[in-house]
Amino acid sequence: REDLEKSVDKNEMSFSGIDLAGLIRKKYGRSYDVQLIKKEFLGKQYLAMNVMWKYREQRSFPLSEEEYLLHLDDVANALKCWGAVSVIRSSLEKTKERPRIGKAVSLFIDMDESGGRANEWINR
């Protein structure tokens, strides 16, 4: 376990829902919801973090601030387990896409060649 922790960037180990919320807010100026999904693209399985079009500042947003941050904590923990925090940080910085009604921004996480590890985490 110690070797694993040493191999992972310290920023990844301390990554939390608040950090994820900050990245999203910095990029888009709003507190968008995120969902983890499994997608097949060109015959290969991927996990993706979708930045959804609903955001916390909307009256119709279904979560309180506390529920939203707890949800983002769950997502951040999954990203840490997958070693995908740096991929998500980089993808958020680089993408020019913005969420809009009916269109999420997908940030792909390549788990492995077969998609087997993806199947361990998300069954849909």
CSV table of N, CA and C in Angstrom, one decimal:
chain,number,residue,atom,x,y,z
A,1,ARG,N,0.8,-1.2,0.0
A,1,ARG,CA,0.0,0.0,0.0
A,1,ARG,C,0.9,1.3,0.0
A,2,GLU,N,1.9,1.2,0.8
A,2,GLU,CA,2.8,2.4,0.9
A,2,GLU,C,3.4,2.7,-0.5
A,3,ASP,N,3.9,1.7,-1.2
A,3,ASP,CA,4.4,1.9,-2.5
A,3,ASP,C,3.4,2.5,-3.5
A,4,LEU,N,2.2,2.0,-3.4
A,4,LEU,CA,1.1,2.5,-4.2
A,4,LEU,C,0.9,4.0,-3.9
A,5,GLU,N,0.8,4.4,-2.6
A,5,GLU,CA,0.6,5.7,-2.3
A,5,GLU,C,1.8,6.6,-2.7
A,6,LYS,N,3.0,6.1,-2.7
A,6,LYS,CA,4.1,6.9,-3.1
A,6,LYS,C,4.1,7.1,-4.6
A,7,SER,N,3.5,6.2,-5.4
A,7,SER,CA,3.4,6.3,-6.8
A,7,SER,C,2.4,7.3,-7.3
A,8,VAL,N,1.4,7.6,-6.4
A,8,VAL,CA,0.3,8.4,-6.8
A,8,VAL,C,0.7,9.8,-6.3
A,9,ASP,N,0.4,10.8,-7.2
A,9,ASP,CA,0.7,12.2,-6.9
A,9,ASP,C,0.0,12.6,-5.6
A,10,LYS,N,0.6,13.4,-4.7
A,10,LYS,CA,0.0,13.8,-3.5
A,10,LYS,C,-1.3,14.5,-3.7
A,11,ASN,N,-1.3,15.3,-4.8
A,11,ASN,CA,-2.6,16.1,-5.1
A,11,ASN,C,-3.7,15.1,-5.4
A,12,GLU,N,-3.4,14.0,-5.9
A,12,GLU,CA,-4.5,13.0,-6.2
A,12,GLU,C,-5.0,12.4,-4.9
A,13,MET,N,-4.1,12.1,-4.0
A,13,MET,CA,-4.5,11.5,-2.7
A,13,MET,C,-5.4,12.4,-1.9
A,14,SER,N,-5.2,13.7,-2.0
A,14,SER,CA,-6.1,14.6,-1.2
A,14,SER,C,-7.2,15.1,-1.9
A,15,PHE,N,-7.4,14.7,-3.2
A,15,PHE,CA,-8.5,15.2,-4.0
A,15,PHE,C,-9.8,14.9,-3.4
A,16,SER,N,-10.7,15.9,-3.3
A,16,SER,CA,-12.0,15.8,-2.7
A,16,SER,C,-13.1,16.4,-3.6
A,17,GLY,N,-14.3,16.2,-3.1
A,17,GLY,CA,-15.5,16.8,-3.8
A,17,GLY,C,-15.4,18.3,-3.9
A,18,ILE,N,-14.8,18.9,-2.8
A,18,ILE,CA,-14.6,20.4,-2.9
A,18,ILE,C,-13.6,20.8,-3.9
A,19,ASP,N,-12.6,20.0,-4.1
A,19,ASP,CA,-11.6,20.2,-5.2
A,19,ASP,C,-12.2,20.1,-6.5
A,20,LEU,N,-13.0,19.1,-6.7
A,20,LEU,CA,-13.7,18.8,-8.0
A,20,LEU,C,-14.7,20.0,-8.3
A,21,ALA,N,-15.4,20.4,-7.3
A,21,ALA,CA,-16.4,21.5,-7.4
A,21,ALA,C,-15.6,22.8,-7.9
A,22,GLY,N,-14.4,23.0,-7.3
A,22,GLY,CA,-13.6,24.2,-7.6
A,22,GLY,C,-13.1,24.1,-9.0
A,23,LEU,N,-12.7,22.9,-9.5
A,23,LEU,CA,-12.3,22.8,-10.9
A,23,LEU,C,-13.4,23.1,-11.9
A,24,ILE,N,-14.6,22.6,-11.6
A,24,ILE,CA,-15.7,22.8,-12.5
A,24,ILE,C,-16.1,24.3,-12.5
A,25,ARG,N,-16.2,24.9,-11.3
A,25,ARG,CA,-16.6,26.3,-11.1
A,25,ARG,C,-15.5,27.2,-11.8
A,26,LYS,N,-14.3,26.9,-11.7
A,26,LYS,CA,-13.2,27.7,-12.3
A,26,LYS,C,-13.3,27.6,-13.8
A,27,LYS,N,-13.6,26.4,-14.4
A,27,LYS,CA,-13.7,26.2,-15.8
A,27,LYS,C,-15.0,26.9,-16.4
A,28,TYR,N,-16.1,26.7,-15.7
A,28,TYR,CA,-17.4,27.1,-16.3
A,28,TYR,C,-18.1,28.2,-15.6
A,29,GLY,N,-17.7,28.6,-14.4
A,29,GLY,CA,-18.3,29.7,-13.7
A,29,GLY,C,-19.6,29.3,-13.0
A,30,ARG,N,-19.9,28.0,-13.1
A,30,ARG,CA,-21.1,27.5,-12.4
A,30,ARG,C,-20.8,26.1,-11.8
A,31,SER,N,-21.6,25.7,-10.9
A,31,SER,CA,-21.4,24.4,-10.2
A,31,SER,C,-22.2,23.3,-10.8
A,32,TYR,N,-21.7,22.9,-12.0
A,32,TYR,CA,-22.4,21.8,-12.7
A,32,TYR,C,-22.3,20.5,-12.0
A,33,ASP,N,-23.4,19.7,-12.2
A,33,ASP,CA,-23.5,18.3,-11.7
A,33,ASP,C,-22.5,17.5,-12.6
A,34,VAL,N,-22.1,16.4,-12.1
A,34,VAL,CA,-21.3,15.4,-12.8
A,34,VAL,C,-21.8,14.0,-12.6
A,35,GLN,N,-21.6,13.2,-13.6
A,35,GLN,CA,-22.0,11.8,-13.5
A,35,GLN,C,-20.9,10.9,-14.1
A,36,LEU,N,-20.7,9.8,-13.5
A,36,LEU,CA,-19.8,8.8,-14.0
A,36,LEU,C,-20.6,7.8,-14.9
A,37,ILE,N,-20.1,7.6,-16.1
A,37,ILE,CA,-20.8,6.7,-17.0
A,37,ILE,C,-19.8,5.7,-17.7
A,38,LYS,N,-20.3,4.7,-18.2
A,38,LYS,CA,-19.5,3.8,-19.0
A,38,LYS,C,-20.0,3.9,-20.5
A,39,LYS,N,-19.0,4.1,-21.4
A,39,LYS,CA,-19.4,4.2,-22.8
A,39,LYS,C,-18.5,3.3,-23.7
A,40,GLU,N,-19.1,2.9,-24.8
A,40,GLU,CA,-18.3,2.2,-25.8
A,40,GLU,C,-18.0,3.1,-26.9
A,41,PHE,N,-16.8,3.2,-27.3
A,41,PHE,CA,-16.4,4.0,-28.4
A,41,PHE,C,-15.4,3.3,-29.3
A,42,LEU,N,-15.7,3.1,-30.6
A,42,LEU,CA,-14.9,2.4,-31.5
A,42,LEU,C,-14.5,1.0,-31.0
A,43,GLY,N,-15.5,0.3,-30.4
A,43,GLY,CA,-15.4,-1.0,-29.9
A,43,GLY,C,-14.6,-1.2,-28.6
A,44,LYS,N,-14.3,-0.1,-27.9
A,44,LYS,CA,-13.5,-0.1,-26.7
A,44,LYS,C,-14.3,0.5,-25.6
A,45,GLN,N,-14.2,-0.1,-24.4
A,45,GLN,CA,-15.0,0.4,-23.2
A,45,GLN,C,-14.2,1.5,-22.5
A,46,TYR,N,-14.9,2.6,-22.2
A,46,TYR,CA,-14.3,3.7,-21.5
A,46,TYR,C,-15.2,4.1,-20.4
A,47,LEU,N,-14.7,4.6,-19.4
A,47,LEU,CA,-15.4,5.3,-18.3
A,47,LEU,C,-15.3,6.8,-18.7
A,48,ALA,N,-16.3,7.6,-18.4
A,48,ALA,CA,-16.3,9.0,-18.6
A,48,ALA,C,-16.9,9.7,-17.4
A,49,MET,N,-16.4,10.9,-17.2
A,49,MET,CA,-17.1,11.8,-16.3
A,49,MET,C,-17.8,12.8,-17.1
A,50,ASN,N,-19.1,12.8,-17.0
A,50,ASN,CA,-20.0,13.7,-17.8
A,50,ASN,C,-20.2,14.9,-16.9
A,51,VAL,N,-19.9,16.1,-17.4
A,51,VAL,CA,-20.3,17.4,-16.8
A,51,VAL,C,-21.7,17.7,-17.4
A,52,MET,N,-22.7,17.6,-16.5
A,52,MET,CA,-24.1,17.7,-17.0
A,52,MET,C,-24.5,19.2,-17.2
A,53,TRP,N,-25.6,19.4,-17.7
A,53,TRP,CA,-26.1,20.8,-18.0
A,53,TRP,C,-26.8,21.4,-16.8
A,54,LYS,N,-27.2,20.6,-15.8
A,54,LYS,CA,-27.8,21.1,-14.7
A,54,LYS,C,-26.8,21.6,-13.7
A,55,TYR,N,-27.1,22.7,-13.1
A,55,TYR,CA,-26.1,23.3,-12.1
A,55,TYR,C,-26.7,23.8,-10.8
A,56,ARG,N,-25.9,23.8,-9.8
A,56,ARG,CA,-26.3,24.0,-8.4
A,56,ARG,C,-27.1,25.3,-8.3
A,57,GLU,N,-26.7,26.3,-9.0
A,57,GLU,CA,-27.3,27.7,-8.8
A,57,GLU,C,-28.7,27.8,-9.4
A,58,GLN,N,-29.2,26.7,-10.1
A,58,GLN,CA,-30.6,26.7,-10.7
A,58,GLN,C,-31.5,26.4,-9.6
A,59,ARG,N,-32.7,27.1,-9.6
A,59,ARG,CA,-33.7,26.8,-8.6
A,59,ARG,C,-34.2,25.4,-8.6
A,60,SER,N,-34.2,24.8,-9.8
A,60,SER,CA,-34.8,23.5,-10.0
A,60,SER,C,-33.7,22.4,-9.7
A,61,PHE,N,-32.5,22.8,-9.4
A,61,PHE,CA,-31.5,21.8,-9.1
A,61,PHE,C,-31.9,20.9,-7.9
A,62,PRO,N,-31.9,19.6,-8.0
A,62,PRO,CA,-32.5,18.7,-7.0
A,62,PRO,C,-31.7,18.5,-5.7
A,63,LEU,N,-30.5,18.9,-5.6
A,63,LEU,CA,-29.6,18.7,-4.4
A,63,LEU,C,-29.4,20.0,-3.7
A,64,SER,N,-29.3,19.8,-2.3
A,64,SER,CA,-28.8,20.9,-1.5
A,64,SER,C,-27.3,21.0,-1.7
A,65,GLU,N,-26.7,22.1,-1.2
A,65,GLU,CA,-25.3,22.3,-1.3
A,65,GLU,C,-24.5,21.1,-0.7
A,66,GLU,N,-25.0,20.7,0.5
A,66,GLU,CA,-24.4,19.6,1.2
A,66,GLU,C,-24.5,18.3,0.4
A,67,GLU,N,-25.7,18.0,-0.1
A,67,GLU,CA,-25.9,16.8,-1.0
A,67,GLU,C,-25.0,16.8,-2.2
A,68,TYR,N,-24.9,18.0,-2.8
A,68,TYR,CA,-24.1,18.2,-4.0
A,68,TYR,C,-22.6,17.9,-3.7
A,69,LEU,N,-22.1,18.4,-2.6
A,69,LEU,CA,-20.7,18.2,-2.2
A,69,LEU,C,-20.4,16.7,-1.8
A,70,LEU,N,-21.4,16.1,-1.2
A,70,LEU,CA,-21.3,14.6,-0.9
A,70,LEU,C,-21.2,13.8,-2.2
A,71,HIS,N,-22.1,14.2,-3.1
A,71,HIS,CA,-22.1,13.5,-4.4
A,71,HIS,C,-20.7,13.7,-5.1
A,72,LEU,N,-20.2,14.9,-5.1
A,72,LEU,CA,-18.9,15.1,-5.7
A,72,LEU,C,-17.8,14.4,-5.0
A,73,ASP,N,-17.9,14.2,-3.6
A,73,ASP,CA,-17.0,13.4,-2.9
A,73,ASP,C,-16.9,12.0,-3.4
A,74,ASP,N,-18.1,11.4,-3.6
A,74,ASP,CA,-18.2,10.1,-4.2
A,74,ASP,C,-17.5,10.0,-5.5
A,75,VAL,N,-17.7,11.0,-6.4
A,75,VAL,CA,-17.1,11.0,-7.7
A,75,VAL,C,-15.6,11.1,-7.6
A,76,ALA,N,-15.1,12.1,-6.7
A,76,ALA,CA,-13.7,12.3,-6.5
A,76,ALA,C,-13.0,11.0,-5.9
A,77,ASN,N,-13.7,10.3,-5.0
A,77,ASN,CA,-13.1,9.1,-4.5
A,77,ASN,C,-12.9,8.0,-5.6
A,78,ALA,N,-13.9,7.9,-6.5
A,78,ALA,CA,-13.8,7.0,-7.6
A,78,ALA,C,-12.7,7.4,-8.5
A,79,LEU,N,-12.5,8.7,-8.8
A,79,LEU,CA,-11.4,9.1,-9.7
A,79,LEU,C,-10.1,8.8,-9.0
A,80,LYS,N,-10.0,9.0,-7.7
A,80,LYS,CA,-8.7,8.6,-7.0
A,80,LYS,C,-8.5,7.1,-7.1
A,81,CYS,N,-9.5,6.3,-6.9
A,81,CYS,CA,-9.3,4.8,-7.0
A,81,CYS,C,-8.8,4.4,-8.4
A,82,TRP,N,-9.2,5.1,-9.4
A,82,TRP,CA,-8.9,4.8,-10.8
A,82,TRP,C,-7.6,5.5,-11.2
A,83,GLY,N,-7.0,6.4,-10.4
A,83,GLY,CA,-5.8,7.1,-10.7
A,83,GLY,C,-6.1,8.1,-11.9
A,84,ALA,N,-7.3,8.6,-11.9
A,84,ALA,CA,-7.7,9.4,-13.0
A,84,ALA,C,-7.8,10.9,-12.7
A,85,VAL,N,-7.4,11.3,-11.5
A,85,VAL,CA,-7.5,12.8,-11.2
A,85,VAL,C,-6.8,13.7,-12.1
A,86,SER,N,-5.5,13.3,-12.4
A,86,SER,CA,-4.8,14.2,-13.3
A,86,SER,C,-5.4,14.2,-14.8
A,87,VAL,N,-5.9,13.1,-15.2
A,87,VAL,CA,-6.6,13.0,-16.5
A,87,VAL,C,-7.8,14.0,-16.5
A,88,ILE,N,-8.6,13.9,-15.5
A,88,ILE,CA,-9.7,14.8,-15.4
A,88,ILE,C,-9.3,16.3,-15.3
A,89,ARG,N,-8.3,16.6,-14.5
A,89,ARG,CA,-7.8,18.0,-14.4
A,89,ARG,C,-7.4,18.5,-15.8
A,90,SER,N,-6.6,17.7,-16.5
A,90,SER,CA,-6.0,18.0,-17.8
A,90,SER,C,-7.2,18.2,-18.8
A,91,SER,N,-8.1,17.2,-18.8
A,91,SER,CA,-9.2,17.3,-19.8
A,91,SER,C,-10.1,18.5,-19.6
A,92,LEU,N,-10.3,18.8,-18.3
A,92,LEU,CA,-11.1,20.0,-18.0
A,92,LEU,C,-10.4,21.3,-18.5
A,93,GLU,N,-9.1,21.3,-18.3
A,93,GLU,CA,-8.3,22.5,-18.8
A,93,GLU,C,-8.4,22.7,-20.3
A,94,LYS,N,-8.3,21.5,-21.0
A,94,LYS,CA,-8.1,21.5,-22.5
A,94,LYS,C,-9.4,21.7,-23.2
A,95,THR,N,-10.5,21.1,-22.7
A,95,THR,CA,-11.8,21.1,-23.5
A,95,THR,C,-12.3,22.5,-23.7
A,96,LYS,N,-12.8,22.7,-24.9
A,96,LYS,CA,-13.5,24.0,-25.2
A,96,LYS,C,-15.0,23.8,-25.2
A,97,GLU,N,-15.4,22.6,-25.0
A,97,GLU,CA,-16.9,22.3,-24.9
A,97,GLU,C,-17.5,22.9,-23.6
A,98,ARG,N,-18.7,23.2,-23.7
A,98,ARG,CA,-19.5,23.7,-22.5
A,98,ARG,C,-20.8,22.9,-22.4
A,99,PRO,N,-21.2,22.5,-21.2
A,99,PRO,CA,-22.5,21.9,-21.1
A,99,PRO,C,-23.6,22.8,-21.6
A,100,ARG,N,-24.6,22.2,-22.2
A,100,ARG,CA,-25.8,23.0,-22.6
A,100,ARG,C,-27.0,22.0,-22.5
A,101,ILE,N,-28.2,22.6,-22.5
A,101,ILE,CA,-29.4,21.8,-22.3
A,101,ILE,C,-29.3,20.5,-23.2
A,102,GLY,N,-29.4,19.4,-22.6
A,102,GLY,CA,-29.4,18.1,-23.4
A,102,GLY,C,-28.1,17.6,-23.8
A,103,LYS,N,-27.0,18.4,-23.5
A,103,LYS,CA,-25.7,18.0,-24.0
A,103,LYS,C,-24.6,18.1,-22.9
A,104,ALA,N,-24.2,17.0,-22.4
A,104,ALA,CA,-23.1,16.9,-21.4
A,104,ALA,C,-21.8,17.0,-22.0
A,105,VAL,N,-20.8,17.4,-21.3
A,105,VAL,CA,-19.4,17.3,-21.8
A,105,VAL,C,-18.8,16.0,-21.2
A,106,SER,N,-18.3,15.1,-22.1
A,106,SER,CA,-17.8,13.9,-21.6
A,106,SER,C,-16.2,14.0,-21.6
A,107,LEU,N,-15.7,13.6,-20.4
A,107,LEU,CA,-14.3,13.6,-20.2
A,107,LEU,C,-13.9,12.1,-20.0
A,108,PHE,N,-13.2,11.5,-21.0
A,108,PHE,CA,-13.0,10.1,-21.0
A,108,PHE,C,-11.8,9.7,-20.2
A,109,ILE,N,-12.0,8.5,-19.6
A,109,ILE,CA,-11.0,7.9,-18.7
A,109,ILE,C,-10.7,6.5,-19.3
A,110,ASP,N,-9.5,6.3,-19.9
A,110,ASP,CA,-9.2,5.0,-20.5
A,110,ASP,C,-8.7,4.1,-19.4
A,111,MET,N,-9.5,3.1,-19.0
A,111,MET,CA,-9.2,2.2,-17.9
A,111,MET,C,-8.1,1.2,-18.3
A,112,ASP,N,-8.4,0.5,-19.4
A,112,ASP,CA,-7.5,-0.5,-19.9
A,112,ASP,C,-7.9,-1.0,-21.2
A,113,GLU,N,-7.2,-1.9,-21.8
A,113,GLU,CA,-7.5,-2.3,-23.2
A,113,GLU,C,-8.8,-3.0,-23.4
A,114,SER,N,-9.2,-3.8,-22.4
A,114,SER,CA,-10.4,-4.6,-22.6
A,114,SER,C,-11.6,-4.0,-22.0
A,115,GLY,N,-11.4,-3.0,-21.2
A,115,GLY,CA,-12.6,-2.4,-20.5
A,115,GLY,C,-12.9,-3.2,-19.2
A,116,GLY,N,-12.1,-4.2,-18.9
A,116,GLY,CA,-12.4,-5.1,-17.8
A,116,GLY,C,-12.5,-4.3,-16.5
A,117,ARG,N,-11.5,-3.4,-16.2
A,117,ARG,CA,-11.6,-2.7,-15.0
A,117,ARG,C,-12.8,-1.8,-14.9
A,118,ALA,N,-13.2,-1.3,-16.1
A,118,ALA,CA,-14.4,-0.4,-16.1
A,118,ALA,C,-15.6,-1.2,-15.7
A,119,ASN,N,-15.7,-2.5,-16.1
A,119,ASN,CA,-16.8,-3.3,-15.7
A,119,ASN,C,-16.8,-3.6,-14.2
A,120,GLU,N,-15.7,-3.5,-13.5
A,120,GLU,CA,-15.6,-3.7,-12.1
A,120,GLU,C,-16.3,-2.6,-11.3
A,121,TRP,N,-16.3,-1.4,-11.9
A,121,TRP,CA,-16.7,-0.2,-11.2
A,121,TRP,C,-18.2,0.2,-11.6
A,122,ILE,N,-18.6,0.1,-12.8
A,122,ILE,CA,-19.9,0.6,-13.2
A,122,ILE,C,-20.6,-0.5,-14.1
A,123,ASN,N,-21.7,-0.9,-13.6
A,123,ASN,CA,-22.5,-1.9,-14.4
A,123,ASN,C,-23.8,-1.1,-14.9
A,124,ARG,N,-23.9,-1.0,-16.2
A,124,ARG,CA,-25.0,-0.3,-16.8
A,124,ARG,C,-25.4,-1.1,-18.0
